[in-house]
Short mmCIF file of C-alpha atoms in Angstrom, two decimals:
data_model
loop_
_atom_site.label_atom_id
_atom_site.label_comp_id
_atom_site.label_asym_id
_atom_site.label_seq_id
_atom_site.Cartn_x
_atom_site.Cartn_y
_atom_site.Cartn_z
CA UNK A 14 -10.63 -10.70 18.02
CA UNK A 15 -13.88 -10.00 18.49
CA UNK A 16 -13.71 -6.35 19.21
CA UNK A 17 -11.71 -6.20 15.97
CA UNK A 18 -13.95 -8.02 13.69
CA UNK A 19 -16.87 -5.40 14.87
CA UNK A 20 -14.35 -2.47 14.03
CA UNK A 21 -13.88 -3.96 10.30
CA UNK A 22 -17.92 -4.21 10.26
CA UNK A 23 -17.82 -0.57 11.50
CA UNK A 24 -16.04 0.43 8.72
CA UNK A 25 -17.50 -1.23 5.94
CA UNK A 26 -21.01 0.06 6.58
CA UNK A 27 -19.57 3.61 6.77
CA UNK A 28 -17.42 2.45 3.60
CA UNK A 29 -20.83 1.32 1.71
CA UNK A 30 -21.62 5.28 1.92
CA UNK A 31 -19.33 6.94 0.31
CA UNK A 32 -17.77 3.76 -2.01
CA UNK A 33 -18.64 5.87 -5.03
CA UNK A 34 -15.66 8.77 -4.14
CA UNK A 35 -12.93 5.74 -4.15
CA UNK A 36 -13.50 4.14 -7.45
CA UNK A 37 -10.95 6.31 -9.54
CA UNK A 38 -8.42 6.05 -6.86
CA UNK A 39 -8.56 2.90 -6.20
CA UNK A 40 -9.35 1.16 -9.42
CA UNK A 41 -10.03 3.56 -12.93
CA UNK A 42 -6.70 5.55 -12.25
CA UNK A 43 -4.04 2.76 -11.89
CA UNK A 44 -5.65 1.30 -14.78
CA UNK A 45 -5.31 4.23 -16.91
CA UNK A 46 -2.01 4.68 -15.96
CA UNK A 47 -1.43 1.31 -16.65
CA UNK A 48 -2.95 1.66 -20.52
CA UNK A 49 -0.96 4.98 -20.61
CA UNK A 50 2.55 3.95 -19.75
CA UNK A 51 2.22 0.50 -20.16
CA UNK A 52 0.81 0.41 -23.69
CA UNK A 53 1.73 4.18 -24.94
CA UNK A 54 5.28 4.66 -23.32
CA UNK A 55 5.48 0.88 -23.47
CA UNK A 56 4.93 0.41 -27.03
CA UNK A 57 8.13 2.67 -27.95
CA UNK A 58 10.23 0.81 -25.94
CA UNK A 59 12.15 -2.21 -27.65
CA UNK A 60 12.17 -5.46 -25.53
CA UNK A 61 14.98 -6.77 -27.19
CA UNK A 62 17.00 -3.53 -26.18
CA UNK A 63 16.07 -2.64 -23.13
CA UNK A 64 17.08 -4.47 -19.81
CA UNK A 65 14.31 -5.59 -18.48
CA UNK A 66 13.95 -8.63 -16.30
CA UNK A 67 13.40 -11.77 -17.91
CA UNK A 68 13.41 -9.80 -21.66
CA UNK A 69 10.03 -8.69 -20.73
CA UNK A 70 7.96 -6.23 -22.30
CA UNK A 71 7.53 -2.67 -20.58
CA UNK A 72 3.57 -2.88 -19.85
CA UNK A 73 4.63 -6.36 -18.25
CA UNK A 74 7.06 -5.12 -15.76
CA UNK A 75 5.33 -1.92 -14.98
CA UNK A 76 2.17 -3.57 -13.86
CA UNK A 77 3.07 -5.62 -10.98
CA UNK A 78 5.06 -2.29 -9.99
CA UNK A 79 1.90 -0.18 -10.37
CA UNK A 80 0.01 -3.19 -7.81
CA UNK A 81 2.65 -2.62 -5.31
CA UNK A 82 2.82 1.27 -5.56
CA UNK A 83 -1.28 1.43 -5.99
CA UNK A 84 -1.47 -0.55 -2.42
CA UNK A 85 1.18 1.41 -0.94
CA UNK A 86 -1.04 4.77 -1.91
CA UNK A 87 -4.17 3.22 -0.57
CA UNK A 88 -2.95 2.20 3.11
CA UNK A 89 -1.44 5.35 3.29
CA UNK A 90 -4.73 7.37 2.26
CA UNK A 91 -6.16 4.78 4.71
CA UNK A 92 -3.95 5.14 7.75
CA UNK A 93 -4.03 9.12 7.82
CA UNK A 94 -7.10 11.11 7.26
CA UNK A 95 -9.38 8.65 8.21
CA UNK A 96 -7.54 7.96 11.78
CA UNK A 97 -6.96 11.46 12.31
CA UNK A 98 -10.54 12.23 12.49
CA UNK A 99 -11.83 9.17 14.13
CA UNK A 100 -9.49 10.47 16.67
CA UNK A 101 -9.66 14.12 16.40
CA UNK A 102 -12.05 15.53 14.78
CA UNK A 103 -15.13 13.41 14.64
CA UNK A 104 -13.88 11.61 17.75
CA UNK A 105 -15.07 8.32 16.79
CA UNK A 106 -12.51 6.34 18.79
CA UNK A 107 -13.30 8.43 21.66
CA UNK A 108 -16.88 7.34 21.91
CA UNK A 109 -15.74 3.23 20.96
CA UNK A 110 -13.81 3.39 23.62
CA UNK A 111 -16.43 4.03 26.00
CA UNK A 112 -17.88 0.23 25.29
CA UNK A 113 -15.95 -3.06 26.26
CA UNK A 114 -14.01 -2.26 22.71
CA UNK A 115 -10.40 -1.98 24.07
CA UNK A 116 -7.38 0.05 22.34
CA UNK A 117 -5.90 -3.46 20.73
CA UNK A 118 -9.51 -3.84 19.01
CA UNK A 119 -9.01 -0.95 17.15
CA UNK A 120 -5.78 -1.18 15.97
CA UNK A 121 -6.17 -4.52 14.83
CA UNK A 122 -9.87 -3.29 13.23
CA UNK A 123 -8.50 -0.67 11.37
CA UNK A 124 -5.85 -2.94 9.92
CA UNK A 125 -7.99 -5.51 9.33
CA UNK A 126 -10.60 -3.18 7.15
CA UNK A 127 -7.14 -1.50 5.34
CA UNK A 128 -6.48 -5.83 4.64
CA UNK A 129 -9.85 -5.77 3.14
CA UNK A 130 -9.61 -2.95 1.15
CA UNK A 131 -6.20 -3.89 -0.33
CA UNK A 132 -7.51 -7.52 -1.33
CA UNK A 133 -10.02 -5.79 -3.51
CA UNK A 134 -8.07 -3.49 -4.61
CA UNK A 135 -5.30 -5.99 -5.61
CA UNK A 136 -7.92 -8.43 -6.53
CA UNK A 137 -9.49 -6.09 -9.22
CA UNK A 138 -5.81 -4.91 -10.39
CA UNK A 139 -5.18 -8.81 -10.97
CA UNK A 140 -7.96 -9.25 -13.12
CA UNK A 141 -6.77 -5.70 -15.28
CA UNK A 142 -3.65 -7.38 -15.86
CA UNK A 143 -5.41 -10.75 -16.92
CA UNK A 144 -7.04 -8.56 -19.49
CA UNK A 145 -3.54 -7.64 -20.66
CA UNK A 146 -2.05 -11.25 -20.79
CA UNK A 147 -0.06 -10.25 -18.04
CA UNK A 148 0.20 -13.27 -15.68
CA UNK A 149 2.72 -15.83 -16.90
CA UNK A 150 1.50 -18.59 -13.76
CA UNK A 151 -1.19 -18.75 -11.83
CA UNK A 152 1.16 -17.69 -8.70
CA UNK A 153 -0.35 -13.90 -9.79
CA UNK A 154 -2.82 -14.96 -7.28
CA UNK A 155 0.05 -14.88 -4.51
CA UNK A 156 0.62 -11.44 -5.81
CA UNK A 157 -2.77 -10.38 -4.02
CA UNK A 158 -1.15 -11.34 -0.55
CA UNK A 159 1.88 -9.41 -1.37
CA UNK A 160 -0.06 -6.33 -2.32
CA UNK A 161 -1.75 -7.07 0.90
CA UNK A 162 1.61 -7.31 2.76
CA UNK A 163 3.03 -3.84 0.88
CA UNK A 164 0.46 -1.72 1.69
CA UNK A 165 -0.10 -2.91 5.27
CA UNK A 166 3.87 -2.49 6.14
CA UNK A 167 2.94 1.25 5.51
CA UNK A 168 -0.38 1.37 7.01
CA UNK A 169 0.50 0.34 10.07
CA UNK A 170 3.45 2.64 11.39
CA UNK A 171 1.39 5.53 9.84
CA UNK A 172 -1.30 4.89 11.68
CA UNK A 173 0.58 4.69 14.54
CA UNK A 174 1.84 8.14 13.74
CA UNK A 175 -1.39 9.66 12.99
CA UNK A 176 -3.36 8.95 15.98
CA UNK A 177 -0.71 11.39 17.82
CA UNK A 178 -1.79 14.47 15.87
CA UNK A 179 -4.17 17.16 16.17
CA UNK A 180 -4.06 18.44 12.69
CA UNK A 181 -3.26 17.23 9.35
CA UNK A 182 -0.80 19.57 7.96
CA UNK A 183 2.23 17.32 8.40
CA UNK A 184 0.33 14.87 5.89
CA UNK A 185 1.33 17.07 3.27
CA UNK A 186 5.00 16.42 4.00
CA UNK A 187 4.50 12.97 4.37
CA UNK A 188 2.57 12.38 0.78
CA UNK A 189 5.37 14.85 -1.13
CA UNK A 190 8.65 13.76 0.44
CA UNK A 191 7.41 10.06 1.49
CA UNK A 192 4.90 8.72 -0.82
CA UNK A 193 5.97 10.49 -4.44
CA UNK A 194 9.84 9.83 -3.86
CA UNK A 195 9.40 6.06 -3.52
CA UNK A 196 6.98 5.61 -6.02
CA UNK A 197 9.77 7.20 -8.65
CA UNK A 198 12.82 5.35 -6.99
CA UNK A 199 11.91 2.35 -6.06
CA UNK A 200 11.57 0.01 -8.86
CA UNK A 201 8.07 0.62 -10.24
CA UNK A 202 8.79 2.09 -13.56
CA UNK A 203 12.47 1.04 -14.21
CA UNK A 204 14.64 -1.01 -12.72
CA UNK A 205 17.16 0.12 -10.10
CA UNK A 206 20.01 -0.24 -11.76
CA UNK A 207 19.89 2.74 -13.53
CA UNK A 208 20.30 4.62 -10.32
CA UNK A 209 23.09 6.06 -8.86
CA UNK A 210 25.10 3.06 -6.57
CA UNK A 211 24.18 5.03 -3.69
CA UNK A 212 20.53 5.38 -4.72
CA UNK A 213 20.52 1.77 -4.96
CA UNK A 214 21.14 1.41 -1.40
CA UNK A 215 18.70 3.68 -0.21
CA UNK A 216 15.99 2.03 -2.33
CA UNK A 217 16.56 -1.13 -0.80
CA UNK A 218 15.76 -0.12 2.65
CA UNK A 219 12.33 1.10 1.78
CA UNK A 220 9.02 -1.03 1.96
CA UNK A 221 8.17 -0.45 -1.43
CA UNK A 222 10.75 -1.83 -3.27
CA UNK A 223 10.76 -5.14 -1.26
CA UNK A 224 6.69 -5.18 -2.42
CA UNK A 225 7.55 -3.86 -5.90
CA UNK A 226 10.11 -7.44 -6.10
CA UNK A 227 7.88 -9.78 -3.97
CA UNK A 228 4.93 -8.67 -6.38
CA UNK A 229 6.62 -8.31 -9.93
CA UNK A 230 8.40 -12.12 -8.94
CA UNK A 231 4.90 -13.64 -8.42
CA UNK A 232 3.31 -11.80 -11.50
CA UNK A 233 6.18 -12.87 -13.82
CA UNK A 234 6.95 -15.66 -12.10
CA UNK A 235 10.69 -14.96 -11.95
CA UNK A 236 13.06 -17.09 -10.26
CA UNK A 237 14.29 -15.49 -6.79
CA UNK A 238 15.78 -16.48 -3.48
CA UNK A 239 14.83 -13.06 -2.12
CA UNK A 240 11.11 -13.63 -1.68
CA UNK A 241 11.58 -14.56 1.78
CA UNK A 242 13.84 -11.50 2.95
CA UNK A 243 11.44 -9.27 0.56
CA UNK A 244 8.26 -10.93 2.51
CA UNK A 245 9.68 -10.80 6.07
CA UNK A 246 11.32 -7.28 5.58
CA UNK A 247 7.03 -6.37 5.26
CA UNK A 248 6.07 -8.41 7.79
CA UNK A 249 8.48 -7.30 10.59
CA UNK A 250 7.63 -3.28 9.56
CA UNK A 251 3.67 -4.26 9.97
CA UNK A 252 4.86 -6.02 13.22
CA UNK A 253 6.88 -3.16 14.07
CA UNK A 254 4.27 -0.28 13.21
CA UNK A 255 1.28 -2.44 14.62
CA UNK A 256 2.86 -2.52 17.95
CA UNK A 257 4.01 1.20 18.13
CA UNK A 258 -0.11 1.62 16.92
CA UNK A 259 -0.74 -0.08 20.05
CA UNK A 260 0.95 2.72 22.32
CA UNK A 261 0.25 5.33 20.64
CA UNK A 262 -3.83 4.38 20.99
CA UNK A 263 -3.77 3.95 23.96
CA UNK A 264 -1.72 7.13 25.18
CA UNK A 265 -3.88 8.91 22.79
CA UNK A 266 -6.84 7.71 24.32
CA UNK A 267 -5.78 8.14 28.30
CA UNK A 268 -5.08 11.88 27.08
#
């Protein structure tokens, strides 16, 4: 681990560079959106009417929604560009690998540094929502973990999908028919059942609507016996992805 632990220190002094660029991506424009929907949307929307879990209010159940969909968006900015031109076009990984650093020690170091830029991420998106009265329990703080957990069962089979390309134009593809579509379907700003049956379905097999339930059930502290299927549905993806990661380094890097 090792290897790993010097890839995340890699990355963090490269990160303290260019920290400046990821502010309003990572933390102002979640929380706008948050005062925006949440608050102005929110505030036309009648609890008492609407079916909302738990007889919520609106900015209440879209925030925990907006965690999981903000982490989601981060590992996936995380797990493309950057990858691509360690690999390609600054060849980073290249010149790594010509030191003891082996495949595995990247793979696991760029997870690792996507790990520590979700817990701030979620961390700071915790303390927004504290602001708001948010929280009902202080198991929000479990909600950091899940963030965690949501954005790395993206980050990691992405990754392992990047690594294999030479340019980025299939990105494009990825972010409008990938990344948009389940942040509108998959639980974030309403809940499911006002989809389609079928549409229901569909939503259920994606990541982010297991880390929109695991995170809004932590947040609101809702009663669930799905936590554990929502939590190991994430952790056998990142299992999944992080071994395909693996191969795909190391073909990538015999090439």
């Amino acid at each position: 681990m090792i290897g790993a632990v010097r890839m995340v220190q890699r990355n963090a002094l490269v990160y303290r560079q260019v920290w400046r660029g990821s502010v309003f991506s990572s933390f102002l424009q979640p929380t706008l959106f948050l005062i925006a929907m949440g608050l102005g949307l929110g505030g036309m929307i009648d609890p008492s009417a609407a079916a909302l879990p738990g007889g919520v209010r609106y900015v209440e159940f879209l925030a925990p929604g907006l965690l999981a969909a903000t982490a989601m968006q981060a590992a996936t900015f995380e797990s493309t560009y950057p990858v691509l031109g360690k690999m390609t076009w600054h060849r980073n990984y290249e010149a790594i690998s010509a030191t003891p650093m082996r495949p595995s020690d990247l793979v696991l170091g760029e997870l690792g540094w996507i790990a520590v830029r979700l817990a701030t991420i979620a961390t700071a998106f915790v303390l927004v929502m504290m602001l708001f009265g948010i929280p009902r329990s202080a198991r929000v703080l479990l909600a950091i973990p899940a963030a965690m957990m949501t954005g790395l069962a993206f980050a990691a089979p992405i990754m392992a999908y990047a690594v294999t390309l030479k340019n980025s134009s299939t990105f494009n593809v990825l972010y409008r028919f990938g990344v948009t579509p389940l942040f509108l379907f998959s639980g974030v700003f309403f809940p499911l059942g006002r989809l389609p049956e079928w549409l229901e379905y569909v939503a259920w097999f994606t990541p982010l609507f297991h880390g929109v339930e695991l995170v809004r059930g932590l947040t609101l502290d809702l009663p669930s016996r799905d936590w554990t299927i929502h939590g190991g549905y994430l952790a056998a993806l990142t299992a999944v992805g992080t071994v395909a990661a693996l191969v795909t380094f190391r073909r990538a890097l015999r090439a």
